[in-house]
CSV table of C-alpha atoms in Angstrom, one decimal:
chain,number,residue,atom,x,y,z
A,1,UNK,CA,136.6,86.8,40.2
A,2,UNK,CA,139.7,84.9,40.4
A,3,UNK,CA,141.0,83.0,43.5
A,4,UNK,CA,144.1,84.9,45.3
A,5,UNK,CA,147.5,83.2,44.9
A,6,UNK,CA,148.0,80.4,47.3
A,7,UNK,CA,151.3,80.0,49.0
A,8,UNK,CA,152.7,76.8,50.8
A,9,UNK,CA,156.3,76.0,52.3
A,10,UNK,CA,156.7,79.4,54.0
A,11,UNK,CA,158.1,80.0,57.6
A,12,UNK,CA,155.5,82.4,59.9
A,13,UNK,CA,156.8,86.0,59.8
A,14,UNK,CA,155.9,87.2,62.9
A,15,UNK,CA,153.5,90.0,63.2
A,16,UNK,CA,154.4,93.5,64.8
A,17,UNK,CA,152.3,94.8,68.0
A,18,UNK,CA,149.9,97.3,66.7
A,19,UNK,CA,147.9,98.8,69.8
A,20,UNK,CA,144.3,98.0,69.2
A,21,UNK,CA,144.6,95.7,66.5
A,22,UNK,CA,144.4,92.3,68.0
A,23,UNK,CA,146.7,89.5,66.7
A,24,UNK,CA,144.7,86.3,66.3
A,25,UNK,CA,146.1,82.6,65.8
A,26,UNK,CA,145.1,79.6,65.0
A,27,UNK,CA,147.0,76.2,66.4
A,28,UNK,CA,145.1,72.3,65.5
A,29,UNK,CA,146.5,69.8,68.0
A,30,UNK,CA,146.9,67.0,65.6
A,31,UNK,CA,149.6,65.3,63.9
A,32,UNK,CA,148.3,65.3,60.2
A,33,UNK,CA,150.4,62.6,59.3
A,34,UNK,CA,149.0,60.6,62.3
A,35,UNK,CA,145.4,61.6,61.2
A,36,UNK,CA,146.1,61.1,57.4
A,37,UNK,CA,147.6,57.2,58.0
A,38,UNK,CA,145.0,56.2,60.2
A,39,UNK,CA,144.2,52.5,59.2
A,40,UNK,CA,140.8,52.9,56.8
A,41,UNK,CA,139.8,49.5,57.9
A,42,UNK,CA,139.2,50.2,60.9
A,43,UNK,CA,135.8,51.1,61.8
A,44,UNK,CA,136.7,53.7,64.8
A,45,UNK,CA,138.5,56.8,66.0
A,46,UNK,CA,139.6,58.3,62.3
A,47,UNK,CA,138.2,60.7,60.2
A,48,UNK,CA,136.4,59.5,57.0
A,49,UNK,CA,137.8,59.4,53.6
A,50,UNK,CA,136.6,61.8,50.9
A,51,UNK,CA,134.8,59.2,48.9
A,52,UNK,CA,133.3,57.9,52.3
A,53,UNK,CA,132.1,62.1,52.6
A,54,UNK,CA,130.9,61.8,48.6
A,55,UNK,CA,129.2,58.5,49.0
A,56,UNK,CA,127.4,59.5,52.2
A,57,UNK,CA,127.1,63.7,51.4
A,58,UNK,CA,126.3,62.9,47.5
A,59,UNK,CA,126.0,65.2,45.6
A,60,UNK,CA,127.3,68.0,47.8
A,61,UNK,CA,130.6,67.1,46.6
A,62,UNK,CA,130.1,65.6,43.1
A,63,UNK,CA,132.0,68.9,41.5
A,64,UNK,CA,135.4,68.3,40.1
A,65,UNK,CA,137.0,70.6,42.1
A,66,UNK,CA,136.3,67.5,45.0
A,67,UNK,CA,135.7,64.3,42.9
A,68,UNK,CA,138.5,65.0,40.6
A,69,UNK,CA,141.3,62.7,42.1
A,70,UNK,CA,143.6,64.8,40.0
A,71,UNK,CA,142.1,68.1,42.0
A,72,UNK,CA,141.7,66.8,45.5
A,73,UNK,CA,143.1,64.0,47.4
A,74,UNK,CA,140.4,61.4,48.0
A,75,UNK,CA,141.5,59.3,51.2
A,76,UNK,CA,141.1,60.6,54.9
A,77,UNK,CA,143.9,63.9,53.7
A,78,UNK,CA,140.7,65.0,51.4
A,79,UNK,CA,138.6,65.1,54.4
A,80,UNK,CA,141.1,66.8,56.4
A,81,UNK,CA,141.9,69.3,53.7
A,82,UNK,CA,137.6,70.1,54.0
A,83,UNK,CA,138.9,71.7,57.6
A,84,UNK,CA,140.9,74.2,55.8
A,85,UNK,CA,138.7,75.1,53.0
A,86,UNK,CA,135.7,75.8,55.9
A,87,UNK,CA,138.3,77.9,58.3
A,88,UNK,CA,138.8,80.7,55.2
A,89,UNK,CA,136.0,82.8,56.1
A,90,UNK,CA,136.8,83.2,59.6
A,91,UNK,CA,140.5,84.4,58.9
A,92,UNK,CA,138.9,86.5,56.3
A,93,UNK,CA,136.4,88.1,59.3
A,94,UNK,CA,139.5,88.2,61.4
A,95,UNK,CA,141.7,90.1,58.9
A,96,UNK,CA,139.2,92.6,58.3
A,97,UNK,CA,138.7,93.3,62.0
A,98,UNK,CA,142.4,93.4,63.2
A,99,UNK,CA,144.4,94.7,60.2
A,100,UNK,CA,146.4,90.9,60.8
A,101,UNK,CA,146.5,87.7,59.0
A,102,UNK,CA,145.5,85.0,60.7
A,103,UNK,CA,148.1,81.7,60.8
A,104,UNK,CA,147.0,78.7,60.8
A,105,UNK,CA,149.6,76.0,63.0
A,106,UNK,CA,149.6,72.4,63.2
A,107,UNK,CA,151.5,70.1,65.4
A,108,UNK,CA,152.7,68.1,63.1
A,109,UNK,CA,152.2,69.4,59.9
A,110,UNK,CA,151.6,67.6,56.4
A,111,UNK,CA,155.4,68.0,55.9
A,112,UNK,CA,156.3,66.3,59.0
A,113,UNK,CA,157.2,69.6,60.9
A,114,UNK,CA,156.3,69.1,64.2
A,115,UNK,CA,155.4,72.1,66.5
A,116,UNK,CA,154.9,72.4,69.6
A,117,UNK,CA,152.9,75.1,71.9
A,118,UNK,CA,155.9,77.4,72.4
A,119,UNK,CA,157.3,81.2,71.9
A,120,UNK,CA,157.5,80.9,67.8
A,121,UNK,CA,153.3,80.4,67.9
A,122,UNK,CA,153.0,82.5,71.0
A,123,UNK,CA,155.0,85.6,70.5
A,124,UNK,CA,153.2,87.4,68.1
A,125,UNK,CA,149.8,86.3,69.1
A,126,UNK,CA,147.4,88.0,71.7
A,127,UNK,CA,144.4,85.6,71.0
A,128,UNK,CA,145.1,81.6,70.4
A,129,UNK,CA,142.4,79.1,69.4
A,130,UNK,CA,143.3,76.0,69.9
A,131,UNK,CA,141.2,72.8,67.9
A,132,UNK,CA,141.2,70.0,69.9
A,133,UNK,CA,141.1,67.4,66.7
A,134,UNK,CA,143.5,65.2,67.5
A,135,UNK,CA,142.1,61.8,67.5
A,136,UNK,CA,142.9,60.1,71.3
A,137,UNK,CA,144.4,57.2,70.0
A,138,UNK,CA,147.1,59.2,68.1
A,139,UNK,CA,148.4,60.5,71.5
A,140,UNK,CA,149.5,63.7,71.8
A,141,UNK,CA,149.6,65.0,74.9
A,142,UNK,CA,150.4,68.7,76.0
A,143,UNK,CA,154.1,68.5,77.7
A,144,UNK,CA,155.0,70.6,80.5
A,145,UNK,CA,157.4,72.9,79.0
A,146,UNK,CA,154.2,73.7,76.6
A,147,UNK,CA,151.9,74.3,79.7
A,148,UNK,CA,154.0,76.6,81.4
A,149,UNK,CA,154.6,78.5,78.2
A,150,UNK,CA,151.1,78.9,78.0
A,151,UNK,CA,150.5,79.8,81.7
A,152,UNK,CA,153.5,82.3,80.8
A,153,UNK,CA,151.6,83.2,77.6
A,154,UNK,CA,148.3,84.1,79.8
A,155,UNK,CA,150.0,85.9,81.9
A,156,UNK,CA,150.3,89.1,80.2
A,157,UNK,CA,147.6,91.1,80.3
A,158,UNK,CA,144.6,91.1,77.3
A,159,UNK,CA,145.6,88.1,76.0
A,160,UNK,CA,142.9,85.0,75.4
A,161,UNK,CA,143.0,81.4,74.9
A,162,UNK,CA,140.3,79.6,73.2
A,163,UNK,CA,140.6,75.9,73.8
A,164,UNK,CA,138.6,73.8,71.8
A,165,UNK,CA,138.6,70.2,72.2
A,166,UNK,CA,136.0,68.3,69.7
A,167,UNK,CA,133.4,65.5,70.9
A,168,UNK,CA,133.9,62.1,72.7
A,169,UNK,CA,131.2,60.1,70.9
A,170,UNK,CA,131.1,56.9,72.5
A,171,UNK,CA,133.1,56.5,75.1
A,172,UNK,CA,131.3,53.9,77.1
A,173,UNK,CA,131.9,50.2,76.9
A,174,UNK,CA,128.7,49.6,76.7
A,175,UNK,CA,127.9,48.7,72.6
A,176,UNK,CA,124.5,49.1,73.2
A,177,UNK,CA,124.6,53.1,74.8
A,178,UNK,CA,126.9,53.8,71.8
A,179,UNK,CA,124.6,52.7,69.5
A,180,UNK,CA,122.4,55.3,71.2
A,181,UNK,CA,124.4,57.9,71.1
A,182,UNK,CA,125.4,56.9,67.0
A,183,UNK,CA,121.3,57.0,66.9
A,184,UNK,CA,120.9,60.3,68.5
A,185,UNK,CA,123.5,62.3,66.4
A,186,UNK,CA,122.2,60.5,62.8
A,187,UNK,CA,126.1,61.0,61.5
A,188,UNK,CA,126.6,58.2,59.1
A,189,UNK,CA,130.2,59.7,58.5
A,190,UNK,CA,130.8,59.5,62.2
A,191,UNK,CA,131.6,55.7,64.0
A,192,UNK,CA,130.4,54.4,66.9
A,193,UNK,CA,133.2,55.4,68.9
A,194,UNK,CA,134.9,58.1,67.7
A,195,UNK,CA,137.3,60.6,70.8
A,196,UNK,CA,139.2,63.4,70.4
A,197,UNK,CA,140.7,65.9,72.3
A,198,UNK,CA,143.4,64.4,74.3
A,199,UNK,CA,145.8,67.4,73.5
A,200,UNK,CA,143.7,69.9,74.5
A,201,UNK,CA,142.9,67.8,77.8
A,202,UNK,CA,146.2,67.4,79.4
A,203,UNK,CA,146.8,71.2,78.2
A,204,UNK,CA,143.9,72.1,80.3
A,205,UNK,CA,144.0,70.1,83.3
A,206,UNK,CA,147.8,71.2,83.8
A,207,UNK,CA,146.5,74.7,83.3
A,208,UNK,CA,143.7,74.3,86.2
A,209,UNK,CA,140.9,75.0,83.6
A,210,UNK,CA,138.4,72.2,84.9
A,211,UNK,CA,136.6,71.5,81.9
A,212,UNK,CA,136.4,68.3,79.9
A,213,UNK,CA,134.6,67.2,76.7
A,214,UNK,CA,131.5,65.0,77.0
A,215,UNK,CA,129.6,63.2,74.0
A,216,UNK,CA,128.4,64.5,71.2
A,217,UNK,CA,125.2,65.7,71.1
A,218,UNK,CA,122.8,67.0,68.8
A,219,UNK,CA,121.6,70.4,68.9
A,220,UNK,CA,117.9,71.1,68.1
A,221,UNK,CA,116.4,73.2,65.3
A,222,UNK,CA,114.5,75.5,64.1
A,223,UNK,CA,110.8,73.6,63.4
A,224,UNK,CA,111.5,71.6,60.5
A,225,UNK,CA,114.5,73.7,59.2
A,226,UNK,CA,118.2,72.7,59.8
A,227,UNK,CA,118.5,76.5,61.6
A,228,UNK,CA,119.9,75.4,65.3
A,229,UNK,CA,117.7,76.6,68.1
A,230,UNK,CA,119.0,79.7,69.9
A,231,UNK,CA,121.5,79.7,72.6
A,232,UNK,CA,120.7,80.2,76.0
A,233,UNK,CA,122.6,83.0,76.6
A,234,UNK,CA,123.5,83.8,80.6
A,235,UNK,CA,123.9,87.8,79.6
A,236,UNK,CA,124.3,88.7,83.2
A,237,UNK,CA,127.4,86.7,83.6
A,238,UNK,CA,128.7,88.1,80.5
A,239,UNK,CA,130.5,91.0,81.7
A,240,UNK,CA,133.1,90.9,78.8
A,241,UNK,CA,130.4,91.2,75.8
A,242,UNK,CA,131.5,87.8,74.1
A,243,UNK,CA,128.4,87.0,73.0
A,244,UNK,CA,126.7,90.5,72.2
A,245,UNK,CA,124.9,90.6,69.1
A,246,UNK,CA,125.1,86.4,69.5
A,247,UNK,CA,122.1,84.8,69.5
A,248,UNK,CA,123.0,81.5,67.6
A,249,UNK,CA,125.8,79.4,66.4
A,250,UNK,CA,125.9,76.7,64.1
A,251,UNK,CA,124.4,73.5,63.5
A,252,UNK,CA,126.7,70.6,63.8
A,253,UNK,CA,125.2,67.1,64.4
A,254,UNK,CA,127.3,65.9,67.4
A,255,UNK,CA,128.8,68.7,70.0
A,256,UNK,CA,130.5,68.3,73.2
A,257,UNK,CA,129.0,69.2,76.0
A,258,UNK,CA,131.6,71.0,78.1
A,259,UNK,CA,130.9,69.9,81.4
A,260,UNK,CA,132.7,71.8,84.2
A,261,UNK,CA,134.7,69.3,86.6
A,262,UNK,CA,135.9,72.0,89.4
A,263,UNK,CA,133.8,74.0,92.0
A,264,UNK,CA,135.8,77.6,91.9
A,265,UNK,CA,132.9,79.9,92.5
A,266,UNK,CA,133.1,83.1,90.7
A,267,UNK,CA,136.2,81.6,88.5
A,268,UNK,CA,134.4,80.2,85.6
A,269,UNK,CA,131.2,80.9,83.8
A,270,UNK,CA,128.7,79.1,81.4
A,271,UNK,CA,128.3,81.5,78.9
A,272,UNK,CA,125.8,79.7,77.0
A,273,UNK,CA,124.0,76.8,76.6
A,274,UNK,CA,122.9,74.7,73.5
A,275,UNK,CA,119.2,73.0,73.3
A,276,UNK,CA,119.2,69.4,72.4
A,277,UNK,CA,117.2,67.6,69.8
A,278,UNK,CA,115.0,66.0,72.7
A,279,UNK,CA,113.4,64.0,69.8
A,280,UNK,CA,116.4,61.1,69.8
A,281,UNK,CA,117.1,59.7,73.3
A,282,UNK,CA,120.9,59.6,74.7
A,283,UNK,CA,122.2,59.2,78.3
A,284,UNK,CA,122.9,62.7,78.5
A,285,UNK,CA,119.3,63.7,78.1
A,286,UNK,CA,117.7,60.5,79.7
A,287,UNK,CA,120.1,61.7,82.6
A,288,UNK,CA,117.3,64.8,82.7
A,289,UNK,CA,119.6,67.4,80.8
A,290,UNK,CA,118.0,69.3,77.9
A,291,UNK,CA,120.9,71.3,77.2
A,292,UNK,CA,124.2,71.1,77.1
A,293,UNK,CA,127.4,73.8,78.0
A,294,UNK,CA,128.6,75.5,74.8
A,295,UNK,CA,130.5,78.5,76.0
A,296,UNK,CA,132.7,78.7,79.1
A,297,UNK,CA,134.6,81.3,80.5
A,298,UNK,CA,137.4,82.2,82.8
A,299,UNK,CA,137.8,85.7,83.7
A,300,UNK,CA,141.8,86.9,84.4
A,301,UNK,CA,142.1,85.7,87.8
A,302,UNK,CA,145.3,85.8,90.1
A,303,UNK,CA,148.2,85.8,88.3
A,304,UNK,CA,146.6,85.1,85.2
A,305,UNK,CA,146.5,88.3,83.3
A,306,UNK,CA,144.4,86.9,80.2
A,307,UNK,CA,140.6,85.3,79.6
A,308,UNK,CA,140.4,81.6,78.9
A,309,UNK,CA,137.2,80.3,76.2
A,310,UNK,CA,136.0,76.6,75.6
A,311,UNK,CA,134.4,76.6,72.6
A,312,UNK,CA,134.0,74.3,70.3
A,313,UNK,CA,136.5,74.2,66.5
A,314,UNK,CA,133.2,73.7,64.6
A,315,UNK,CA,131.8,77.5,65.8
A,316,UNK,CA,134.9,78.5,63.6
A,317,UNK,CA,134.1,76.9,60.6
A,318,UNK,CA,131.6,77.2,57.6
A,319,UNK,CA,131.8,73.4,57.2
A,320,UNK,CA,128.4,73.5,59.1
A,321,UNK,CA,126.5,76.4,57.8
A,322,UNK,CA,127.3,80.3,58.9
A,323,UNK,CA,125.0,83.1,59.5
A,324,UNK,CA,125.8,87.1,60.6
A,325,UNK,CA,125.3,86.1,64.8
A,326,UNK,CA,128.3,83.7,63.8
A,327,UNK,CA,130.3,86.3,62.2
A,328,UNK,CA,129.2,88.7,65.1
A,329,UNK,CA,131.2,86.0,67.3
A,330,UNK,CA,134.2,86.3,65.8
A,331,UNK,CA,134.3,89.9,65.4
A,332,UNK,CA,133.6,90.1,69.4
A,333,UNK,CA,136.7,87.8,69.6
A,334,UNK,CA,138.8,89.5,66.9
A,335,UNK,CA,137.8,93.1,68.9
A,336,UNK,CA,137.6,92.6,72.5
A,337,UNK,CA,139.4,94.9,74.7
């Protein structure tokens, strides 16, 4: 079967309210451009090239359709391109579910549009990821006209906000604890230091979500298989159902743990929490921790009329393997009332 027809260049037609029929959206806080002209020198804080993804991955990508530099680009755009290609079957799942397509925004697109947080991404939306892959160093930072139109945005009742901002891998000065934490993950495509999420940082801390983005840590597995270990799923807490039908996400070498800052009892919940390979030391789990937070929630609270997620981008994507409790995810997301 054929592909369907692609199109590029178009501006979002907003989508009509349909009760019952959620409207899902998808925003990535990073400037492309910024991403794309990182300095491939530089040994830290940019995504890898294709080739660097070949070399390393070979010969997952070997087919023309990526190693044909007349078919796909081959410096770090290739890599980001991967992103999109792995975000497909989710807007698929989506789609099915709600009736809606799913956009996909950027804050600075590949065109040089730049976009911020505002009424044309949040109008027609009731549920808003947002991927935290903006590298730190490319600084973008959530302004205040941006936060208050997503505390606006929240307040109106059955929306959600999924804020997803990706691993800090090696954050300490120490070289010798980041060559643990490079040891513990086993990523040869990821450097000794590599942060993101500054976006979706300064988003949440003017929103009061006290959550921030820790490491990147390396989930354990199935005996010798590459399945990730089951979640450790709080059910009790989970009043909502986001994770029924869940028992698993996906396995991705190097996840955040989303450690939570604040001390507002009965405001936020760890949802679920992720088993570490225990096998490969790192400060986190010399520290005594043999799991880290994967799913965070804030119930409507207040004036806030609408449920905040941390979760991380990766549990969207079929870069990293997907499975029918990872579709089940979605669906909860895509569905929830």
């Amino acid at each position: 079967m054929s592909e369907p027809a692609r199109t590029y260049n178009q501006a979002h037609v907003p989508r009509k309210y349909v009760k019952g029929r959620r409207r899902v959206s998808v925003y990535i806080s990073w400037s492309y451009p910024g991403e794309a002209n990182r300095d491939v020198t530089g040994m830290d804080n940019r995504y890898s090239t294709m080739t660097e993804v070949r070399r390393v991955l070979w010969p997952d990508y070997e087919t023309p359709r990526f190693a044909d530099p007349l078919q796909f680009q081959q410096g770090i755009t290739g890599s980001l391109e991967l992103f999109f290609w792995a975000w497909v079957r989710f807007q698929q799942v989506v789609q099915e579910a709600t009736g809606h397509g799913v956009p996909v925004f950027q804050r600075v697109d590949q065109a040089g549009f730049r976009l911020p947080l505002d009424e044309r991404v949040l109008a027609d939306a009731d549920t808003l990821l947002i991927f935290g892959l903006d590298h730190m160093v490319t600084e973008q930072e959530a302004s205040t006209e941006e936060i208050e139109a997503v505390r606006d945005f929240l307040q109106r009742e059955g929306t959600c906000v999924i804020i997803g901002p990706h691993h800090d891998v090696g954050a300490s000065p120490e070289l010798q604890e980041r060559a643990m934490e490079y040891a513990h993950h086993g990523d040869a495509l990821v450097p000794r230091q590599q942060r993101f999420g500054r976006y979706t940082r300064s988003l949440m801390q003017g929103l009061g979500i006290p959550v921030e983005n820790r490491y990147g840590l390396r989930p354990a597995v199935v005996g010798a298989s590459r399945r990730i270990a089951p979640l450790t799923v709080l059910r009790d807490l989970d009043t909502r159902g986001w994770l029924a039908g869940v028992t698993n996400f996906n396995f991705h070498q190097h996840l955040p743990h989303y450690a939570v800052t604040g001390e507002a009892t009965g405001a936020i919940h760890v949802l679920a929490r992720q088993p570490i390979d225990m096998s490969r030391p790192h400060p986190f789990t010399l520290a005594g921790n043999p799991e880290f937070n994967a799913l965070v929630w804030m119930p409507p609270r207040g004036d806030r009329g609408g449920d905040v997620l941390v979760a991380d981008s990766t549990v969207f994507s079929t870069l990293f393997g997907h499975d029918e409790s990872l579709e089940r995810f979605w669906r909860n997301i895509a569905t929830a009332n």
